[in-house]
Amino acid sequence: MEPQYVSTPFGRRSMTLGMLASQENASKVDPDASVDKWKIFRALCEAKELVGVSDRALAVLNALLTFYPKNEIAEANGFVVFPSNEQLSLRTHGMAGTTLRRNLAMLVEAGLIIRRDSPNGKRFARRNGEGGLGEAFGFSVAPLLVRAREIEAQAAEVMAAKLEWKRLRERLTLCRRDITKLIEIALEEQIAGEWIEMQQHFNLLSASLPRRPSAVEMEGLLADLEAFREMIVKTLELKTKTEETDANDSQNGRHIHNSNPHPISELEPSFESKQDAKPEDETRPWREPPKSFPLAMVLQACPEIVAYGPGGGVGSWRDLMAAAVIVRSMLGVSPSAYQLACEVMGPENAATVIACILERGGHINSAGGYLRDLTRRAERGEFSLGPMLMALMRANGPVARKTG
């Protein structure tokens, strides 16, 4: 089957398969189809990187479109424009001839226009018998009509990516502001904690972001910063609750002492036998287990435990707790010690501590004794999981991986 229209370039310019494919596609144009030339041009400006054209090439295309007689590109209006290089140079604000020819070639290579060269390479049009334009030689803009939907879809994709980039940038800015102000208030109020180290870790995370980051880079840093912010918030909440609990205990003690100035223990000696004494765990003061940290932050700080999860992965707290049971047995931690840690810290935090112990296995002589010590400190309100996670995040976080 013979092609409907094939035009080879004039002179020493060679024909390419890409040019042949563009001409074949342009020959399949719908006779009833049309597109606003400036609408498709604006879409091209948005999708220029996907299409593969430069700003200068678009400036040349803009000049070509000014020579198209109608706003609507359609078969009824013809497709060929035939300005001379001098006229194009004027409408591109004095673009040099070599630059003009190079960008025209780029537009042809990108499949946005087609050369319709005359036998002598000149651009012109002949009048038909009715006084209108007949055969014309120059540049055909038919590909803009044929590829209109494709170009508009690419422009929509680029715009959506820009909006997503802007949204991520805003979330990143808010998260960084939150972390900065939370650390500032902790330092101003002299709240106990490794706030200077947290500030340094935050500075390292912020410095890891390039000047013009991609959406993927921002998503990765945002996940780390949001987990870091969550850790800071939980640390501050834990300190606040501990202070409130201590204040309430002090007030309750004074109230009981004042309401009963002559307690029985002072009036009569007590001869309570060991058999009547309550066991240690029944007299242990009850404390609400602290809230767990985000799972993503725990896995970032303790990646080694992932291999012990069901199927070799950890996708939920249930998976982490199942992995912790295996690791607990492997580390030689007794079931009673782990059960006590779950009661005092909560099952999620106890599993997190096991993950931390696994991560620091080379520095801990007795995992069971270490867990019991942490449990006793947590029972007295003297242990916070946040600094431990933060230290491991510094060791295993994105900054460490980047520099390692």
Coordinates of C-alpha atoms in Angstrom, one line a residue:
M1 CA 0.0 0.0 0.0
E2 CA 1.4 3.4 -1.0
P3 CA 1.5 6.1 1.6
Q4 CA -0.8 9.0 1.1
Y5 CA 1.9 11.6 1.3
V6 CA 5.6 11.4 1.7
S7 CA 7.9 14.4 1.6
T8 CA 11.6 14.2 1.7
P9 CA 13.8 17.2 2.8
F10 CA 15.5 19.4 0.3
G11 CA 19.3 19.5 -0.1
R12 CA 21.7 17.7 2.1
R13 CA 19.3 17.1 4.9
S14 CA 18.6 13.3 5.2
M15 CA 15.3 11.5 5.7
T16 CA 14.8 9.6 8.9
L17 CA 12.4 6.9 10.0
G18 CA 11.1 9.2 12.7
M19 CA 10.2 11.8 10.0
L20 CA 8.5 9.1 8.0
A21 CA 6.4 7.9 11.0
S22 CA 5.4 11.5 11.7
Q23 CA 4.2 12.0 8.1
E24 CA 2.3 8.7 8.2
N25 CA 0.5 9.8 11.5
A26 CA -0.3 13.2 10.1
S27 CA -1.9 11.6 7.0
K28 CA -4.4 9.9 9.3
V29 CA -5.9 13.2 10.5
D30 CA -9.7 13.3 11.1
P31 CA -11.2 15.6 8.6
D32 CA -13.7 16.9 11.2
A33 CA -11.2 17.3 14.0
S34 CA -9.9 20.7 15.2
V35 CA -7.9 22.2 18.0
D36 CA -7.2 25.7 19.2
K37 CA -3.6 26.5 18.2
W38 CA -2.9 28.5 21.4
K39 CA -4.5 25.9 23.7
I40 CA -2.3 23.2 22.3
F41 CA 0.7 25.5 22.4
R42 CA 0.2 26.2 26.1
A43 CA -0.1 22.4 26.7
L44 CA 3.2 21.9 24.9
C45 CA 4.8 24.5 27.1
E46 CA 3.7 22.5 30.2
A47 CA 4.8 19.1 28.7
K48 CA 8.0 20.3 27.0
E49 CA 10.3 18.0 29.0
L50 CA 8.2 15.0 28.2
V51 CA 7.9 15.9 24.5
G52 CA 11.6 16.7 24.3
V53 CA 11.7 20.3 23.1
S54 CA 13.5 23.4 24.5
D55 CA 12.3 26.9 25.3
R56 CA 13.9 28.2 22.2
A57 CA 12.2 25.6 20.0
L58 CA 8.9 26.6 21.5
A59 CA 9.6 30.2 20.7
V60 CA 10.1 29.2 17.0
L61 CA 6.9 27.2 17.1
N62 CA 5.1 30.2 18.6
A63 CA 6.3 32.3 15.6
L64 CA 5.2 29.6 13.1
L65 CA 1.7 29.6 14.7
T66 CA 1.4 33.3 14.2
F67 CA 1.5 32.7 10.5
Y68 CA -1.4 30.2 10.7
P69 CA -4.4 32.1 9.4
K70 CA -7.0 30.7 11.8
N71 CA -7.2 30.0 15.6
E72 CA -8.5 26.5 14.9
I73 CA -6.1 24.1 13.4
A74 CA -8.2 22.0 11.0
E75 CA -8.0 20.3 7.6
A76 CA -10.5 22.9 6.2
N77 CA -8.0 25.7 7.0
G78 CA -5.0 23.9 5.6
F79 CA -1.9 22.8 7.6
V80 CA 1.1 24.4 5.9
V81 CA 2.6 27.7 6.9
F82 CA 5.4 29.1 4.7
P83 CA 7.2 32.1 6.3
S84 CA 10.8 32.8 5.2
N85 CA 13.6 32.6 7.7
E86 CA 13.8 36.4 7.7
Q87 CA 10.2 36.7 8.8
L88 CA 10.6 34.0 11.4
S89 CA 13.7 35.8 12.8
L90 CA 11.7 39.0 13.2
R91 CA 8.9 37.2 15.1
T92 CA 11.5 35.4 17.3
H93 CA 13.0 38.8 18.3
G94 CA 16.0 38.6 16.1
M95 CA 17.0 34.9 16.6
A96 CA 20.1 34.1 14.6
G97 CA 19.7 32.1 11.4
T98 CA 21.8 29.1 12.6
T99 CA 19.9 29.0 15.9
L100 CA 16.6 29.3 14.0
R101 CA 17.5 26.3 11.7
R102 CA 18.6 24.2 14.7
N103 CA 15.4 24.7 16.5
L104 CA 13.3 24.1 13.4
A105 CA 15.1 20.8 13.1
M106 CA 14.3 20.0 16.8
L107 CA 10.6 20.6 16.2
V108 CA 10.8 18.2 13.2
E109 CA 12.7 15.6 15.2
A110 CA 10.1 15.9 18.0
G111 CA 7.3 15.2 15.6
L112 CA 5.6 18.5 16.1
I113 CA 5.9 19.9 12.6
I114 CA 6.6 18.3 9.1
R115 CA 8.7 19.7 6.4
R116 CA 6.9 20.2 3.1
D117 CA 9.9 21.3 0.9
S118 CA 9.5 22.5 -2.6
P119 CA 11.7 21.3 -5.5
N120 CA 14.1 24.2 -4.9
G121 CA 13.7 24.4 -1.1
K122 CA 11.8 27.7 -1.2
R123 CA 8.6 28.2 0.9
F124 CA 5.6 29.5 -0.9
A125 CA 2.0 28.7 -1.9
R126 CA 0.1 28.7 -5.2
R127 CA -3.3 30.1 -5.7
N128 CA -6.0 27.7 -6.9
G129 CA -8.6 28.5 -9.5
E130 CA -11.0 29.9 -7.0
G131 CA -8.5 32.5 -5.6
G132 CA -7.7 30.5 -2.5
L133 CA -4.5 28.8 -1.5
G134 CA -3.7 25.7 -3.4
E135 CA -0.5 23.7 -3.0
A136 CA 1.8 25.1 -0.3
F137 CA 5.4 24.4 0.6
G138 CA 6.8 25.1 4.1
F139 CA 6.0 23.5 7.5
S140 CA 2.9 21.5 8.2
V141 CA 1.4 21.8 11.7
A142 CA -0.9 18.8 11.2
P143 CA 1.0 16.7 13.9
L144 CA -0.3 19.2 16.5
L145 CA -3.8 18.2 15.6
V146 CA -3.1 14.5 15.4
R147 CA -1.2 14.5 18.8
A148 CA -3.5 16.9 20.6
R149 CA -4.9 14.4 23.1
E150 CA -1.5 12.9 23.8
I151 CA 0.1 16.3 24.4
E152 CA -2.8 17.5 26.6
A153 CA -2.5 14.2 28.7
Q154 CA 1.2 14.8 29.1
A155 CA 0.5 18.4 30.2
A156 CA -2.0 17.2 32.7
E157 CA 0.5 14.7 34.1
V158 CA 3.2 17.4 34.4
M159 CA 0.8 19.8 36.2
A160 CA -0.3 17.1 38.6
A161 CA 3.3 16.3 39.4
K162 CA 4.0 20.1 40.0
L163 CA 1.0 20.2 42.4
E164 CA 2.2 17.1 44.2
W165 CA 5.7 18.6 44.5
K166 CA 4.2 21.8 45.9
R167 CA 2.1 19.9 48.4
L168 CA 5.1 17.9 49.5
R169 CA 7.2 21.1 49.9
E170 CA 4.5 22.7 52.0
R171 CA 4.2 19.6 54.3
L172 CA 8.0 19.5 54.6
T173 CA 8.1 23.2 55.5
L174 CA 5.4 22.7 58.2
C175 CA 7.1 19.6 59.6
R176 CA 10.5 21.3 59.8
R177 CA 8.9 24.3 61.5
D178 CA 7.1 22.1 64.1
I179 CA 10.4 20.2 64.9
T180 CA 12.3 23.5 65.3
K181 CA 9.8 25.0 67.7
L182 CA 9.2 21.9 69.7
I183 CA 13.0 21.5 70.3
E184 CA 13.2 25.2 71.2
I185 CA 10.4 25.0 73.8
A186 CA 12.1 21.8 75.3
L187 CA 15.4 23.7 75.6
E188 CA 13.7 26.8 77.0
E189 CA 11.8 24.8 79.6
Q190 CA 14.9 22.8 80.4
I191 CA 13.0 19.5 79.9
A192 CA 15.3 16.5 80.5
G193 CA 16.3 14.8 77.3
E194 CA 18.9 14.7 74.6
W195 CA 17.6 17.8 72.9
I196 CA 21.0 19.1 71.7
E197 CA 21.6 15.7 70.0
M198 CA 18.1 15.9 68.6
Q199 CA 18.8 19.3 67.2
Q200 CA 22.0 18.0 65.6
H201 CA 20.2 15.0 64.1
F202 CA 17.5 17.3 62.7
N203 CA 20.1 19.6 61.1
L204 CA 21.8 16.6 59.5
L205 CA 18.4 15.4 58.1
S206 CA 17.6 18.9 56.7
A207 CA 21.1 19.2 55.2
S208 CA 20.6 15.9 53.3
L209 CA 17.9 17.6 51.1
P210 CA 19.2 18.9 47.7
R211 CA 18.6 22.5 46.7
R212 CA 16.0 21.4 44.1
P213 CA 14.8 18.1 45.4
S214 CA 12.6 15.6 43.5
A215 CA 9.3 14.4 44.8
V216 CA 10.8 11.0 45.7
E217 CA 13.6 12.7 47.7
M218 CA 11.1 14.9 49.5
E219 CA 8.8 11.9 50.3
G220 CA 11.7 10.0 51.8
L221 CA 12.8 12.9 54.0
L222 CA 9.3 13.8 54.9
A223 CA 8.7 10.3 56.2
D224 CA 11.8 10.5 58.3
L225 CA 11.0 14.0 59.7
E226 CA 7.4 13.1 60.5
A227 CA 8.5 10.0 62.4
F228 CA 11.1 12.2 64.1
R229 CA 8.5 14.8 65.0
E230 CA 6.2 12.1 66.4
M231 CA 9.1 10.9 68.6
I232 CA 9.6 14.4 69.9
V233 CA 5.9 14.9 70.6
K234 CA 5.7 11.6 72.4
T235 CA 8.8 12.4 74.5
L236 CA 7.3 15.7 75.5
E237 CA 3.9 14.1 76.3
L238 CA 5.6 11.5 78.4
K239 CA 7.6 14.1 80.4
T240 CA 4.4 16.2 80.9
K241 CA 2.4 13.1 82.1
T242 CA 5.2 12.1 84.4
E243 CA 5.4 15.5 86.0
E244 CA 1.6 15.6 86.4
T245 CA 1.6 12.2 87.9
D246 CA 4.3 13.1 90.3
A247 CA 2.5 16.3 91.3
N248 CA -0.8 14.4 91.9
D249 CA 1.0 11.7 93.9
S250 CA 2.6 14.5 96.1
Q251 CA -0.8 16.2 96.6
N252 CA -2.5 12.9 97.4
G253 CA 0.2 12.1 100.0
R254 CA -0.2 15.4 101.7
H255 CA -4.0 15.0 101.7
I256 CA -3.9 11.5 103.3
H257 CA -1.4 12.7 105.9
N258 CA -3.6 15.6 106.9
S259 CA -6.9 13.8 106.9
N260 CA -5.6 11.2 109.3
P261 CA -3.2 12.7 111.8
H262 CA -3.2 9.6 114.0
P263 CA -2.9 6.6 111.7
I264 CA -3.2 3.1 113.2
S265 CA 0.5 2.4 112.5
E266 CA 1.4 5.2 114.9
L267 CA -1.0 4.2 117.7
E268 CA -0.6 0.4 117.7
P269 CA 2.3 -1.7 116.5
S270 CA 1.7 -3.8 113.5
F271 CA 2.6 -7.5 113.6
E272 CA 1.8 -8.4 110.0
S273 CA 3.3 -11.8 109.2
K274 CA 5.0 -12.6 105.9
Q275 CA 2.1 -14.8 105.0
D276 CA -0.3 -11.9 105.2
A277 CA 1.9 -9.6 103.2
K278 CA 1.0 -8.8 99.6
P279 CA 3.2 -10.0 96.7
E280 CA 5.5 -7.5 95.1
D281 CA 3.5 -7.4 91.8
E282 CA 0.2 -6.7 93.7
T283 CA 1.7 -3.7 95.5
R284 CA 3.4 -2.4 92.3
P285 CA 1.9 1.0 91.5
W286 CA -0.1 0.9 88.3
R287 CA 1.0 3.2 85.5
E288 CA -0.6 3.6 82.1
P289 CA 1.9 2.2 79.5
P290 CA 3.2 5.0 77.2
K291 CA 2.0 5.2 73.6
S292 CA 4.0 3.4 71.0
F293 CA 6.1 5.1 68.4
P294 CA 5.3 5.0 64.7
L295 CA 6.1 1.6 63.2
A296 CA 8.0 3.2 60.3
M297 CA 10.3 4.9 62.7
V298 CA 11.0 1.7 64.7
L299 CA 11.8 -0.2 61.5
Q300 CA 14.1 2.6 60.4
A301 CA 15.9 2.6 63.7
C302 CA 16.0 -1.2 64.0
P303 CA 16.1 -2.8 60.5
E304 CA 17.6 -6.1 61.6
I305 CA 14.4 -7.4 63.2
V306 CA 12.6 -7.3 59.8
A307 CA 14.2 -10.6 58.8
Y308 CA 12.5 -12.3 61.8
G309 CA 9.0 -11.3 60.8
P310 CA 6.4 -13.6 59.3
G311 CA 7.6 -14.4 55.8
G312 CA 10.8 -12.4 56.3
G313 CA 9.1 -9.1 56.6
V314 CA 7.3 -6.7 59.1
G315 CA 4.2 -4.9 57.8
S316 CA 2.3 -4.3 61.0
W317 CA 2.7 -4.2 64.8
R318 CA 1.4 -7.8 65.0
D319 CA 4.3 -8.9 62.7
L320 CA 6.8 -6.9 64.9
M321 CA 5.5 -8.5 68.1
A322 CA 5.7 -12.0 66.5
A323 CA 9.3 -11.2 65.4
A324 CA 10.1 -10.0 69.0
V325 CA 9.0 -13.3 70.5
I326 CA 11.5 -15.2 68.2
V327 CA 14.3 -12.7 68.9
R328 CA 13.5 -12.8 72.6
S329 CA 14.1 -16.5 72.7
M330 CA 17.2 -16.2 70.5
L331 CA 18.7 -13.5 72.8
G332 CA 18.1 -15.7 75.9
V333 CA 15.5 -13.4 77.5
S334 CA 13.2 -15.4 79.7
P335 CA 9.4 -15.4 79.1
S336 CA 8.7 -13.9 82.5
A337 CA 11.1 -11.0 81.9
Y338 CA 9.4 -10.2 78.5
Q339 CA 5.9 -10.6 80.0
L340 CA 6.8 -8.1 82.7
A341 CA 8.1 -5.7 80.1
C342 CA 4.9 -6.0 78.1
E343 CA 2.8 -5.3 81.3
V344 CA 4.9 -2.2 82.2
M345 CA 5.7 -0.7 78.8
G346 CA 2.9 -2.1 76.7
P347 CA 3.4 -4.9 74.1
E348 CA 4.3 -2.6 71.2
N349 CA 7.0 -0.8 73.2
A350 CA 8.3 -4.1 74.7
A351 CA 8.7 -5.4 71.2
T352 CA 10.4 -2.2 70.2
V353 CA 12.9 -2.6 73.1
I354 CA 13.6 -6.2 71.9
A355 CA 14.3 -4.8 68.4
C356 CA 16.7 -2.2 69.9
I357 CA 18.5 -4.8 72.0
L358 CA 18.9 -6.9 68.8
E359 CA 20.3 -3.9 67.0
R360 CA 22.8 -3.2 69.8
G361 CA 23.5 -6.9 70.5
G362 CA 27.3 -6.5 70.3
H363 CA 27.3 -3.9 73.1
I364 CA 25.0 -5.8 75.6
N365 CA 26.3 -8.7 77.7
S366 CA 23.0 -10.0 79.1
A367 CA 19.9 -9.1 77.1
G368 CA 17.6 -10.5 79.8
G369 CA 19.3 -8.5 82.6
Y370 CA 19.3 -5.4 80.4
L371 CA 15.5 -5.8 79.7
R372 CA 14.7 -6.2 83.4
D373 CA 16.7 -3.1 84.3
L374 CA 14.9 -1.1 81.6
T375 CA 11.5 -2.5 82.9
R376 CA 12.3 -1.4 86.5
R377 CA 13.3 2.1 85.2
A378 CA 10.2 2.4 83.1
E379 CA 8.1 1.3 86.1
R380 CA 9.6 4.2 88.1
G381 CA 9.1 6.6 85.2
E382 CA 12.9 6.9 84.6
F383 CA 13.1 5.3 81.2
S384 CA 12.0 6.9 77.9
L385 CA 12.2 4.9 74.7
G386 CA 12.6 8.0 72.5
P387 CA 16.3 8.7 73.1
M388 CA 17.2 5.0 72.4
L389 CA 15.3 5.1 69.1
M390 CA 16.9 8.4 68.2
A391 CA 20.4 7.1 68.8
L392 CA 19.7 4.1 66.5
M393 CA 18.1 6.4 63.9
R394 CA 21.3 8.4 63.8
A395 CA 23.2 5.2 63.2
N396 CA 20.8 3.6 60.7
G397 CA 19.0 6.6 59.3
P398 CA 19.2 8.1 55.8
V399 CA 22.2 10.4 56.7
A400 CA 24.2 7.4 58.0
R401 CA 23.3 5.4 54.8
K402 CA 24.3 8.3 52.6
T403 CA 27.7 8.8 54.3
G404 CA 28.4 5.1 54.9

